[in-house]
Coordinates of C-alpha atoms and ligand atoms in Angstrom, one line a residue:
M4 CA -37.0 2.3 -19.5
S5 CA -35.3 -0.5 -17.7
P6 CA -36.6 -1.3 -14.1
P7 CA -34.5 0.3 -11.3
P8 CA -31.7 -1.8 -10.0
T9 CA -32.4 -3.9 -6.9
L10 CA -30.3 -5.1 -4.0
D11 CA -30.0 -8.5 -5.7
D12 CA -28.4 -6.8 -8.6
A13 CA -26.0 -5.1 -6.2
R14 CA -25.1 -8.4 -4.6
R15 CA -24.4 -10.0 -8.0
V16 CA -22.0 -7.1 -8.8
L17 CA -20.4 -7.5 -5.5
A18 CA -19.8 -11.2 -6.0
E19 CA -19.0 -11.3 -9.8
V20 CA -16.9 -8.1 -10.1
F21 CA -15.3 -7.8 -6.7
G22 CA -15.3 -11.4 -5.6
Y23 CA -16.9 -10.7 -2.2
A24 CA -19.6 -12.9 -0.6
G25 CA -21.5 -10.2 1.2
F26 CA -21.6 -6.6 2.2
R27 CA -19.9 -5.4 5.4
G28 CA -21.3 -3.2 8.1
P29 CA -23.4 -0.4 6.7
Q30 CA -22.5 -1.0 3.1
E31 CA -25.7 -2.7 2.3
A32 CA -27.8 0.1 3.8
V33 CA -25.8 2.7 1.9
V34 CA -26.0 0.8 -1.4
S35 CA -29.7 0.3 -1.1
H36 CA -30.3 4.0 -0.2
V37 CA -28.3 5.1 -3.2
L38 CA -29.9 2.6 -5.6
G39 CA -33.2 4.2 -4.6
G40 CA -31.8 7.6 -5.6
G41 CA -31.0 8.8 -2.1
S42 CA -28.2 11.1 -1.0
G43 CA -26.3 10.8 2.3
L44 CA -23.2 10.9 4.4
V45 CA -21.0 7.9 5.1
L46 CA -18.8 7.9 8.2
M47 CA -16.5 4.9 8.2
P48 CA -12.9 4.4 9.4
T49 CA -10.2 3.9 6.8
G50 CA -10.2 0.4 5.6
G51 CA -13.9 0.1 6.4
G52 CA -14.9 -0.3 2.8
K53 CA -16.1 3.1 1.7
S54 CA -15.2 2.7 -1.9
L55 CA -17.7 -0.2 -2.5
C56 CA -20.5 2.1 -1.2
Y57 CA -20.3 4.1 -4.4
Q58 CA -18.6 1.6 -6.8
V59 CA -21.3 -1.0 -6.5
P60 CA -24.2 1.5 -7.2
A61 CA -22.1 3.0 -9.9
L62 CA -22.1 -0.3 -11.7
C63 CA -25.8 -0.9 -11.1
R64 CA -27.3 2.5 -12.0
S65 CA -27.2 3.7 -15.6
G66 CA -24.9 6.6 -16.5
T67 CA -21.4 7.5 -15.3
A68 CA -20.6 7.9 -11.6
V69 CA -18.5 11.0 -10.8
V70 CA -16.1 10.5 -7.9
I71 CA -14.6 13.7 -6.5
S72 CA -11.3 13.3 -4.6
P73 CA -8.5 15.7 -3.7
L74 CA -5.9 12.9 -3.7
I75 CA -4.3 12.3 -7.1
A76 CA -2.4 9.2 -6.2
L77 CA -5.5 7.7 -4.6
M78 CA -7.5 8.2 -7.8
D79 CA -4.8 6.6 -9.9
D80 CA -4.8 3.6 -7.5
Q81 CA -8.5 3.2 -7.7
V82 CA -8.6 3.4 -11.5
E83 CA -5.8 0.8 -11.8
A84 CA -7.6 -1.5 -9.3
L85 CA -10.9 -1.1 -11.2
A86 CA -9.2 -1.8 -14.5
Q87 CA -8.0 -5.1 -13.1
L88 CA -11.6 -6.0 -12.2
G89 CA -12.7 -5.2 -15.7
V90 CA -14.5 -2.0 -14.8
R91 CA -14.4 1.0 -17.1
A92 CA -12.9 3.8 -15.1
A93 CA -10.7 6.8 -15.7
A94 CA -9.3 9.8 -13.9
L95 CA -9.1 13.5 -14.8
H96 CA -6.6 15.6 -12.9
S97 CA -3.6 17.8 -13.5
G98 CA -1.1 14.9 -13.3
R99 CA -2.8 12.7 -15.8
P100 CA -1.3 12.5 -19.3
D101 CA -4.2 10.6 -20.8
G102 CA -6.8 13.3 -20.0
G103 CA -7.9 13.5 -23.6
E104 CA -8.6 9.8 -23.7
A105 CA -10.7 9.9 -20.6
W106 CA -12.6 12.9 -21.9
R107 CA -13.4 11.0 -25.1
R108 CA -14.5 7.9 -23.3
L109 CA -16.7 10.1 -21.1
Q110 CA -18.4 11.7 -24.0
E111 CA -19.1 8.4 -25.6
G112 CA -20.7 7.1 -22.5
G113 CA -17.9 4.5 -22.2
L114 CA -17.1 5.1 -18.5
D115 CA -18.7 3.6 -15.4
L116 CA -16.7 5.8 -13.1
L117 CA -14.9 9.0 -13.6
Y118 CA -12.5 10.1 -10.8
I119 CA -11.8 13.8 -10.8
S120 CA -10.2 16.5 -8.7
P121 CA -12.5 19.3 -7.5
E122 CA -10.5 21.9 -9.5
R123 CA -11.0 20.0 -12.8
L124 CA -14.7 19.5 -12.1
L125 CA -15.3 23.1 -11.3
A126 CA -13.4 24.4 -14.2
G127 CA -16.6 25.0 -16.2
E128 CA -16.2 23.1 -19.4
L129 CA -16.6 19.8 -17.7
L130 CA -19.6 20.9 -15.7
A131 CA -21.3 21.7 -19.0
L132 CA -20.4 18.4 -20.5
L133 CA -21.6 16.5 -17.5
G134 CA -24.9 18.4 -17.8
R135 CA -25.5 16.6 -21.1
L136 CA -24.6 13.1 -19.9
P137 CA -26.6 10.6 -17.8
L138 CA -25.1 10.5 -14.4
A139 CA -25.4 7.6 -12.0
L140 CA -24.3 9.4 -8.8
F141 CA -21.8 11.8 -7.3
A142 CA -19.4 10.5 -4.7
I143 CA -17.6 13.1 -2.7
D144 CA -14.6 11.4 -1.1
E145 CA -12.6 13.0 1.8
A146 CA -15.7 15.0 2.5
H147 CA -14.3 16.5 5.7
C148 CA -12.3 18.8 3.4
V149 CA -15.6 20.9 3.1
S150 CA -15.3 22.0 6.7
Q151 CA -13.1 24.7 8.1
W152 CA -13.5 23.0 11.4
G153 CA -12.0 19.8 10.0
H154 CA -8.2 19.6 9.9
D155 CA -7.8 19.5 6.1
F156 CA -9.9 22.3 4.8
R157 CA -9.9 22.9 1.0
P158 CA -11.5 26.0 -0.5
E159 CA -12.5 24.2 -3.7
Y160 CA -14.6 21.8 -1.7
R161 CA -16.8 24.6 -0.5
Q162 CA -18.0 25.2 -4.1
L163 CA -19.3 21.7 -4.3
N164 CA -22.7 23.0 -3.3
V165 CA -23.1 23.5 -7.1
L166 CA -23.8 19.8 -7.3
A167 CA -27.1 20.0 -5.4
E168 CA -28.1 23.1 -7.4
R169 CA -27.4 21.7 -10.8
W170 CA -28.3 18.0 -10.3
P171 CA -30.9 17.9 -7.5
E172 CA -32.1 14.4 -8.8
V173 CA -28.6 12.8 -8.9
P174 CA -27.6 11.0 -5.6
R175 CA -24.8 12.7 -3.7
L176 CA -22.8 10.4 -1.4
A177 CA -20.3 12.1 0.9
L178 CA -17.7 9.9 2.5
T179 CA -15.1 10.5 5.2
A180 CA -13.0 8.7 7.8
T181 CA -12.5 11.7 10.0
A182 CA -15.3 14.0 11.1
D183 CA -16.4 15.0 14.6
R184 CA -20.0 16.2 15.0
R185 CA -19.3 19.7 14.0
T186 CA -17.6 18.7 10.8
Q187 CA -20.4 16.3 10.0
G188 CA -22.9 19.2 10.4
D189 CA -20.8 21.3 8.0
I190 CA -20.7 18.6 5.3
I191 CA -24.5 18.0 5.5
E192 CA -25.2 21.7 5.2
R193 CA -22.7 22.5 2.5
L194 CA -23.6 19.5 0.2
R195 CA -27.3 19.8 1.0
L196 CA -27.6 16.3 2.3
P197 CA -30.7 15.1 4.0
A198 CA -30.0 15.3 7.8
G199 CA -31.4 11.8 8.5
A200 CA -29.3 9.9 6.0
V201 CA -26.1 9.5 8.0
F202 CA -24.5 6.1 7.9
H203 CA -22.2 5.8 10.8
V204 CA -20.0 3.0 12.0
S205 CA -17.6 3.4 14.8
F206 CA -14.3 5.1 13.8
D207 CA -12.5 2.5 15.8
R208 CA -9.8 0.6 14.0
P209 CA -9.5 -2.6 16.0
N210 CA -6.7 -3.9 13.9
L211 CA -4.4 -1.0 14.8
R212 CA -2.3 -1.5 17.9
Y213 CA -1.6 1.9 19.5
L214 CA 1.8 2.1 21.3
V215 CA 2.8 5.3 22.9
R216 CA 6.3 5.5 24.5
E217 CA 8.2 8.1 26.5
K218 CA 10.8 9.7 24.3
Q219 CA 14.3 9.0 25.6
D220 CA 16.6 8.6 22.6
A221 CA 14.1 8.8 19.7
R222 CA 16.6 7.6 17.1
R223 CA 17.6 4.5 19.0
Q224 CA 14.0 3.8 19.9
L225 CA 13.0 4.1 16.3
L226 CA 15.7 1.7 15.2
A227 CA 14.7 -0.8 17.8
F228 CA 11.0 -0.5 16.7
L229 CA 11.9 -1.0 13.0
E230 CA 14.0 -4.0 13.8
E231 CA 10.7 -5.8 14.4
H232 CA 9.2 -4.6 11.2
K233 CA 11.9 -5.7 8.7
G234 CA 10.4 -6.3 5.2
E235 CA 7.3 -4.3 5.9
A236 CA 6.1 -1.1 4.4
G237 CA 5.6 1.8 6.8
I238 CA 5.6 5.5 7.3
V239 CA 7.7 7.5 9.8
Y240 CA 6.5 11.0 10.6
A241 CA 8.7 13.7 12.0
R242 CA 8.2 17.4 12.4
S243 CA 10.8 19.2 10.2
R244 CA 12.4 18.6 6.9
D245 CA 15.9 18.5 8.5
R246 CA 14.7 15.9 10.9
V247 CA 13.1 13.9 8.1
E248 CA 16.4 14.0 6.1
G249 CA 18.4 13.0 9.1
L250 CA 16.2 10.1 10.0
A251 CA 16.1 8.7 6.5
A252 CA 19.9 8.7 6.4
L253 CA 19.9 6.9 9.8
L254 CA 17.5 4.3 8.5
Q255 CA 19.4 3.8 5.3
G256 CA 22.6 3.4 7.3
A257 CA 20.9 0.6 9.3
G258 CA 20.0 -1.2 6.2
H259 CA 16.4 -0.2 5.8
P260 CA 15.1 0.8 2.4
A261 CA 13.9 4.4 3.1
E262 CA 12.9 7.6 1.2
V263 CA 12.1 11.1 2.3
Y264 CA 8.9 12.9 1.5
H265 CA 8.2 16.6 2.3
A266 CA 6.9 19.7 0.7
G267 CA 10.4 21.0 -0.1
L268 CA 11.0 18.3 -2.7
D269 CA 10.4 19.0 -6.3
P270 CA 7.2 17.5 -7.7
A271 CA 8.9 14.9 -9.9
R272 CA 10.9 13.6 -7.0
R273 CA 7.7 13.4 -4.8
R274 CA 6.0 11.5 -7.5
R275 CA 8.8 9.1 -7.7
V276 CA 8.7 8.4 -4.0
L277 CA 5.0 7.9 -4.0
Q278 CA 5.4 5.6 -7.0
R279 CA 8.1 3.5 -5.2
F280 CA 6.0 3.4 -2.0
R281 CA 3.0 2.0 -4.0
R282 CA 5.0 -0.5 -5.9
E283 CA 7.3 -1.9 -3.3
A284 CA 6.2 -3.9 -0.4
D285 CA 8.9 -3.0 2.1
L286 CA 9.8 0.7 1.7
I287 CA 9.8 3.1 4.6
V288 CA 8.8 6.7 3.8
V289 CA 10.0 9.3 6.3
A290 CA 7.7 12.3 5.9
T291 CA 6.8 15.6 7.6
I292 CA 3.7 15.5 9.7
A293 CA 2.3 18.6 8.0
F294 CA 2.3 16.8 4.6
G295 CA -0.6 14.7 3.4
M296 CA 0.4 11.6 1.6
G297 CA -2.9 10.9 -0.2
I298 CA -2.3 7.3 -0.8
D299 CA -4.5 4.3 -0.9
K300 CA -1.9 1.6 -0.1
P301 CA -3.6 -1.1 1.8
D302 CA -0.6 -2.9 3.2
V303 CA 1.1 -0.2 5.3
R304 CA 2.0 -2.3 8.3
F305 CA 3.2 0.5 10.7
V306 CA 3.1 4.2 11.2
A307 CA 5.7 5.7 13.6
H308 CA 5.7 9.2 15.0
V309 CA 9.0 10.4 16.4
D310 CA 7.4 13.9 17.1
L311 CA 3.9 14.7 18.3
P312 CA 1.4 15.2 15.5
R313 CA -0.5 18.5 15.5
S314 CA -3.9 17.3 16.8
L315 CA -5.6 14.0 17.6
E316 CA -7.6 14.3 14.3
A317 CA -4.3 14.6 12.4
Y318 CA -2.9 11.7 14.4
Y319 CA -6.0 9.6 13.6
Q320 CA -5.7 10.4 10.0
E321 CA -1.9 9.8 9.8
T322 CA -2.1 6.5 11.8
G323 CA -5.1 5.6 9.7
R324 CA -2.9 5.0 6.8
A325 CA -1.8 1.8 8.5
G326 CA -3.7 -1.5 8.0
R327 CA -6.3 -0.4 5.5
D328 CA -6.5 -4.1 4.5
G329 CA -7.9 -4.9 7.9
L330 CA -4.9 -7.0 8.9
P331 CA -3.0 -6.2 12.1
A332 CA -0.8 -3.1 12.0
V333 CA 1.1 -1.1 14.6
V334 CA 1.0 2.6 15.2
W335 CA 3.8 3.8 17.4
M336 CA 4.7 7.1 18.9
V337 CA 7.4 8.5 21.1
H338 CA 6.8 11.8 22.8
G339 CA 8.4 13.9 25.5
P340 CA 7.7 17.1 27.4
G341 CA 10.1 18.9 25.0
D342 CA 7.6 18.6 22.1
V343 CA 5.0 20.7 23.7
P344 CA 6.5 24.3 23.7
Q345 CA 7.2 23.9 20.0
L346 CA 3.6 23.0 19.2
R347 CA 2.4 25.9 21.2
R348 CA 4.7 28.3 19.4
F349 CA 3.5 26.9 16.1
I350 CA -0.1 27.9 17.0
E351 CA 0.7 31.3 18.4
Q352 CA 2.9 32.4 15.6
S353 CA 0.6 31.3 12.8
Q354 CA -1.3 33.8 10.7
A355 CA -4.6 32.3 11.5
P356 CA -7.4 34.5 13.0
E357 CA -7.9 34.3 16.7
D358 CA -11.0 32.0 16.8
Q359 CA -9.0 29.5 14.6
K360 CA -6.2 29.7 17.1
R361 CA -8.7 29.0 19.9
I362 CA -9.8 25.8 18.1
E363 CA -6.1 24.8 17.7
R364 CA -5.4 25.3 21.3
S365 CA -8.2 23.1 22.5
K366 CA -7.1 20.5 20.0
L367 CA -3.6 20.5 21.4
E368 CA -5.1 19.9 24.9
A369 CA -7.0 16.9 23.6
L370 CA -3.8 15.6 22.1
L371 CA -1.9 16.0 25.4
A372 CA -4.6 14.2 27.3
F373 CA -4.1 11.3 24.9
T374 CA -0.4 11.1 25.5
E375 CA -1.0 11.3 29.3
A376 CA -3.9 8.9 29.4
R377 CA -3.7 6.2 32.1
D378 CA -6.6 4.0 31.2
C379 CA -6.7 3.2 27.4
R380 CA -5.4 5.1 24.3
R381 CA -8.2 4.0 22.1
R382 CA -10.8 5.2 24.5
R383 CA -9.2 8.7 24.5
L384 CA -8.8 8.8 20.8
L385 CA -12.4 7.9 20.1
A386 CA -13.6 10.4 22.6
A387 CA -12.2 13.1 20.2
F388 CA -14.9 11.9 17.7
D389 CA -17.6 11.9 20.4
E390 CA -17.5 8.2 20.7
V391 CA -17.6 6.3 24.0
L392 CA -15.7 3.0 24.3
P393 CA -17.3 1.1 27.2
E394 CA -14.5 -1.4 27.8
P395 CA -10.7 -0.8 27.6
C396 CA -9.6 -2.0 24.2
G397 CA -7.0 -4.6 25.0
N398 CA -4.9 -3.6 22.1
C399 CA -2.9 -0.5 23.2
D400 CA 0.2 0.0 25.3
L401 CA -1.9 0.8 28.4
C402 CA -4.1 -2.2 28.1
L403 CA -1.2 -4.6 27.2
E404 CA 1.4 -3.4 29.5
P405 CA -0.2 -2.5 32.8
A406 CA 2.3 -0.7 35.0
A407 CA 4.0 -3.6 36.7
E408 CA 7.1 -4.4 38.6
G409 CA 9.9 -5.6 36.4
T410 CA 10.7 -9.2 36.4
D411 CA 14.1 -10.8 36.5
V412 CA 14.9 -11.6 32.8
T413 CA 18.6 -12.5 33.3
L414 CA 18.2 -16.1 32.1
V415 CA 16.1 -15.4 29.0
A416 CA 18.3 -12.4 28.1
R417 CA 21.3 -14.8 28.2
K418 CA 19.5 -17.2 25.9
A419 CA 18.7 -14.4 23.5
L420 CA 22.3 -13.2 23.4
S421 CA 23.6 -16.8 23.0
T422 CA 21.3 -17.3 20.1
V423 CA 22.7 -14.1 18.4
V424 CA 26.2 -15.5 18.9
R425 CA 25.5 -19.1 17.8
T426 CA 23.8 -17.9 14.6
G427 CA 26.8 -15.8 13.7
A428 CA 25.3 -12.3 14.6
R429 CA 23.7 -11.8 11.2
F430 CA 20.0 -12.3 11.8
G431 CA 17.1 -10.1 12.9
A432 CA 14.8 -10.8 15.8
V433 CA 12.2 -12.7 13.7
H434 CA 14.6 -15.5 12.8
L435 CA 16.3 -15.5 16.2
I436 CA 12.9 -16.0 17.8
D437 CA 12.1 -18.8 15.3
V438 CA 15.3 -20.5 16.5
L439 CA 14.5 -20.0 20.2
L440 CA 11.1 -21.3 19.8
G441 CA 12.2 -24.3 17.7
S442 CA 10.1 -23.2 14.7
D443 CA 10.3 -25.3 11.5
T444 CA 10.9 -22.7 8.8
A445 CA 12.7 -22.9 5.5
R446 CA 15.3 -20.5 6.7
V447 CA 16.0 -22.5 9.9
R448 CA 16.4 -25.7 7.8
E449 CA 18.5 -24.0 5.1
R450 CA 21.0 -22.7 7.7
G451 CA 21.0 -25.8 9.7
H452 CA 19.9 -23.8 12.7
D453 CA 17.8 -26.7 14.0
Q454 CA 21.1 -28.4 14.8
L455 CA 22.2 -25.6 17.2
S456 CA 22.2 -26.1 21.0
V457 CA 20.0 -23.0 21.3
Y458 CA 17.3 -24.4 19.0
G459 CA 14.0 -24.6 20.9
I460 CA 15.4 -23.6 24.3
G461 CA 13.0 -20.5 24.6
H462 CA 9.6 -21.9 25.4
E463 CA 9.2 -20.0 28.6
L464 CA 8.3 -16.9 26.6
D465 CA 5.9 -16.6 23.6
R466 CA 6.7 -14.8 20.4
G467 CA 5.4 -11.4 21.5
Q468 CA 7.3 -11.5 24.8
W469 CA 10.5 -12.4 22.9
R470 CA 10.0 -9.5 20.6
S471 CA 9.6 -7.2 23.5
L472 CA 12.7 -8.6 25.1
F473 CA 14.8 -8.2 22.0
R474 CA 13.5 -4.6 21.6
Q475 CA 14.4 -3.8 25.2
L476 CA 17.8 -5.4 25.0
Q477 CA 18.4 -3.1 22.1
S478 CA 17.3 0.0 23.9
E479 CA 19.5 -1.1 26.9
G480 CA 22.5 -1.3 24.6
L481 CA 23.0 -5.0 25.1
L482 CA 22.2 -5.6 21.4
G483 CA 23.0 -3.4 18.5
S484 CA 22.4 -3.3 14.7
D485 CA 25.0 -4.8 12.4
P486 CA 27.3 -1.8 11.6
G487 CA 27.9 -3.3 8.2
G488 CA 24.3 -2.4 7.4
G489 CA 23.3 -6.1 6.9
G490 CA 20.3 -5.6 9.1
G491 CA 21.1 -8.3 11.6
L492 CA 21.5 -8.0 15.4
V493 CA 24.9 -8.0 17.0
L494 CA 26.1 -8.0 20.6
G495 CA 26.2 -4.5 22.1
D496 CA 28.5 -2.8 24.5
P497 CA 31.0 -5.6 25.7
E498 CA 31.3 -3.9 29.1
R499 CA 27.6 -4.6 29.7
V500 CA 27.2 -7.9 27.8
R501 CA 30.1 -9.8 29.3
P502 CA 29.1 -9.6 33.0
L503 CA 25.6 -10.7 32.0
L504 CA 26.8 -13.7 30.0
R505 CA 29.1 -14.7 32.8
G506 CA 26.3 -14.5 35.4
E507 CA 28.0 -11.6 37.3
T508 CA 25.0 -9.3 36.9
T509 CA 21.2 -9.6 36.7
L510 CA 18.8 -7.8 34.5
T511 CA 15.3 -6.6 35.3
L512 CA 12.8 -5.5 32.6
R513 CA 9.1 -5.3 32.1
L514 CA 7.7 -7.9 29.8
P515 CA 4.1 -8.0 28.4
P516 CA 1.9 -10.8 29.7
P517 CA 1.7 -13.9 27.6
A518 CA -0.4 -13.8 24.4
A519 CA -3.1 -16.1 25.8
E520 CA -3.9 -13.4 28.4
R521 CA -4.0 -10.5 26.1
R522 CA -5.3 -11.9 22.9
R523 CA -8.3 -10.1 21.6
S524 CA -9.9 -11.3 18.5
T525 CA -10.4 -8.6 15.9
A526 CA -12.1 -8.7 12.5
A527 CA -8.8 -9.8 11.1
G528 CA -8.2 -12.6 13.6
S529 CA -5.6 -12.7 16.3
T530 CA -2.8 -10.3 16.6
T531 CA 0.8 -10.6 17.5
D532 CA 3.0 -8.0 19.2
R533 CA 4.6 -7.3 15.8
G534 CA 1.2 -6.7 14.3
A535 CA 1.9 -8.7 11.3
P536 CA -0.3 -11.4 9.9
V537 CA -0.2 -14.7 11.7
L538 CA 1.1 -17.6 9.7
E539 CA 3.4 -20.3 10.7
G540 CA 5.7 -22.8 9.0
E541 CA 4.7 -24.0 5.6
A542 CA 1.9 -21.5 5.2
R543 CA 4.3 -18.7 5.9
D544 CA 6.7 -20.0 3.2
R545 CA 3.8 -20.2 0.8
F546 CA 2.8 -16.7 1.6
E547 CA 6.3 -15.5 0.7
I548 CA 6.2 -17.4 -2.6
L549 CA 2.9 -15.9 -3.4
R550 CA 4.2 -12.4 -2.6
A551 CA 7.2 -13.0 -4.9
W552 CA 4.9 -14.1 -7.7
R553 CA 2.7 -11.1 -7.2
R554 CA 5.7 -8.8 -7.2
Q555 CA 6.8 -10.1 -10.6
E556 CA 3.3 -10.0 -12.0
A557 CA 2.9 -6.3 -10.8
Q558 CA 6.3 -5.3 -12.2
G559 CA 5.4 -6.8 -15.5
Q560 CA 2.3 -4.8 -15.7
G561 CA 3.7 -1.6 -14.1
V562 CA 1.1 -1.6 -11.3
P563 CA 1.4 -1.7 -7.5
P564 CA 1.3 -5.3 -6.1
Y565 CA -1.9 -4.8 -4.1
V566 CA -3.7 -4.0 -7.3
V567 CA -3.0 -7.6 -8.4
F568 CA -4.2 -9.1 -5.1
H569 CA -4.4 -7.7 -1.5
D570 CA -2.3 -9.3 1.2
R571 CA -5.6 -10.6 2.7
T572 CA -6.3 -12.7 -0.4
L573 CA -2.7 -14.0 -0.4
L574 CA -3.0 -15.0 3.2
D575 CA -6.1 -16.9 2.6
L576 CA -4.5 -18.7 -0.3
A577 CA -1.4 -19.5 1.7
A578 CA -3.3 -20.8 4.7
D579 CA -5.7 -23.0 2.8
P580 CA -4.5 -23.5 -0.8
P581 CA -7.5 -24.1 -3.2
A582 CA -7.1 -27.2 -5.4
D583 CA -8.9 -26.0 -8.5
L584 CA -10.5 -23.0 -10.2
Q585 CA -13.8 -23.5 -8.5
A586 CA -12.3 -23.4 -5.0
L587 CA -10.2 -20.5 -6.0
A588 CA -13.2 -18.5 -7.1
R589 CA -14.6 -18.8 -3.6
V590 CA -11.6 -17.0 -2.0
P591 CA -12.5 -13.4 -1.1
G592 CA -11.0 -10.9 -3.5
V593 CA -11.0 -13.3 -6.5
G594 CA -13.7 -12.0 -8.8
R595 CA -14.5 -13.1 -12.4
A596 CA -11.9 -10.9 -14.1
K597 CA -9.1 -11.9 -11.8
L598 CA -10.0 -15.6 -11.9
E599 CA -9.7 -15.5 -15.7
R600 CA -6.5 -13.6 -15.7
Y601 CA -4.6 -15.2 -12.8
G602 CA -6.4 -18.4 -12.0
E603 CA -4.2 -20.9 -13.8
A604 CA -1.0 -19.2 -12.9
L605 CA -1.9 -19.1 -9.2
L606 CA -2.9 -22.7 -9.0
M607 CA 0.5 -23.6 -10.6
V608 CA 2.4 -21.4 -8.1
L609 CA 0.5 -23.0 -5.3
R610 CA 1.1 -26.5 -6.5
D611 CA 4.9 -25.8 -6.8
A612 CA 5.0 -24.2 -3.4
T613 CA 3.3 -27.2 -1.8
R614 CA 5.3 -29.8 -3.5
D615 CA 8.8 -29.2 -2.0
Ligands
LIG29 P1 -11.8 2.7 2.7 O1 -12.0 3.4 1.4 O2 -13.0 2.9 3.6 O3 -10.5 3.0 3.4 P2 -11.7 0.4 1.1 O4 -12.9 0.7 0.3 O5 -10.3 0.7 0.5 O6 -11.7 1.2 2.4 O7 -11.8 -1.1 1.6 C1 -10.8 -1.6 2.5 C2 -10.6 -3.1 2.2 O8 -11.7 -3.8 2.6 C3 -10.3 -3.4 0.8 O9 -9.3 -4.3 0.7 C4 -11.6 -3.9 0.3 O10 -11.4 -4.7 -0.9 C5 -12.1 -4.6 1.5 N1 -13.6 -4.8 1.5 C6 -14.4 -3.8 1.4 N2 -15.7 -4.2 1.5 C7 -15.6 -5.6 1.6 C8 -16.6 -6.6 1.7 N3 -17.9 -6.4 1.7 N4 -16.1 -7.9 1.7 C9 -14.8 -8.1 1.7 N5 -13.8 -7.2 1.7 C10 -14.2 -5.9 1.6
LIG30 ZN1 -6.6 0.2 25.2

């Protein structure tokens, strides 16, 4: 018998296979616990790095690791990502055509990881086969599905107690990103986990910026919000199918690539949308709040709610799909008093038993307290998970925009409008702000916008303040979207624009404080109002070039771009381009297999990008 694997073995796997220099947060404690044969519960926010908690031990311990997940798209993602790393993984679920192949590899002991839906696992035949194979561990992902108290209960999950009965000696690792105390208790009891082995980090997602707005004209507000997120992937949640369809049409009309996603679509169409969302870096999916997306896309840059979600847990879960890669992302919601009666009706008219309804009612109250909070959104949200945030977060609307008197923005508003006019009314806010701030970007140079009189005249505001100004000019009707669908900003209502440009009226708005005052460093570095990664000038151009290379590479292989490399890795490469393979190997996210596969090509792309 070979000696049991040690933490050093685990670190080697982490570095060589995954390309990471060290464990993060509780990962090391979890891995060490599982290597020693222990079972436990891992509570970590989305993007916290749960997968490595079982993937690393899976590669260290002998036998196959069985990962149980209810989310088919997520399983497929993980299998593809692992294949890129040279790991032997397969998935077994209803939507998988190569089931026979996975089955064969499993029997031959040729799999390090098997991803499987609970239905397939419990179907009998497979349980018997697994009984004859050496097993490294069981990972139960989305473990909150075990609990009726959790918001996503799945009856099949209740039968997973069979794991402890049949395989008392195989470690069981339950993982979730949403569980209050009660749900945690249910998971521990149901899966027979030792009560002391709970690995808990805060559910806080510091890279998410929470913005909650009063609903005035949801459609116009949404368009103004999306204007700041051009070229980014995101999700818009709305309550009903009709509304989802209407909003998607609105977005398409305004030049945004958008798709709908709800339970009424046929499965083939749903699969297509999911596929597109995974493969394209700038698609917006408009979905019903009741529908789980089950997707592992790391580069979702925003989540917008135009209707209230059903509970704070649901809100946390839905917004949690943003920024899994740890980079800044924005979650945005508009709500109004009109939303509440509908939600109450929803509860009262449901077929659920009375005590379930009581739970739902108390959850609705917690949600309303969140929307009405006056101190800090994050504090309220974490309170729902029995967590206390001692200081206000500095990264939500309440922290960033303390109720203040408006300021006279007449002059800067005139500069903004002039810049729209001088550049031909064809550009979005990002470029217009580049011009105002005198940024040296490729687009500015190509268009000769550094020759305009408005170039560099806007230094009294910073980028975040300009964004806020542009957004507010839009909701004031002083700016509008290009009716031709080109996606640029155009002048709005002439009756309002003209007097302002002529100096006959003044304009008062509330601007956020300058970035220097509100900056809060997060794990991912500093944030901007837009929530997008911070890169300027040449580095930003390089990032775009790398993204284009990745898109081609992914298309050629028929995999999502983030399976090739995460944004985080591309950002690091763009900010500080490595000169040779050795330096490239040190960039986080570049493991052995990816170095071999993409190393030369990447260096060439970077050299070309730096030359001109
Ligand atoms: P979760 O499943 O908890 O949502 P993931 O396992 O998908 O999170 O990890 C989120 C991101 O963090 C991924 O891009 C992953 O590669 C990265 N990551 C996880 N652990 C580490 C680590 N120790 N070092 C660097 N990056 C990590
Ligand atoms: Zn806050």
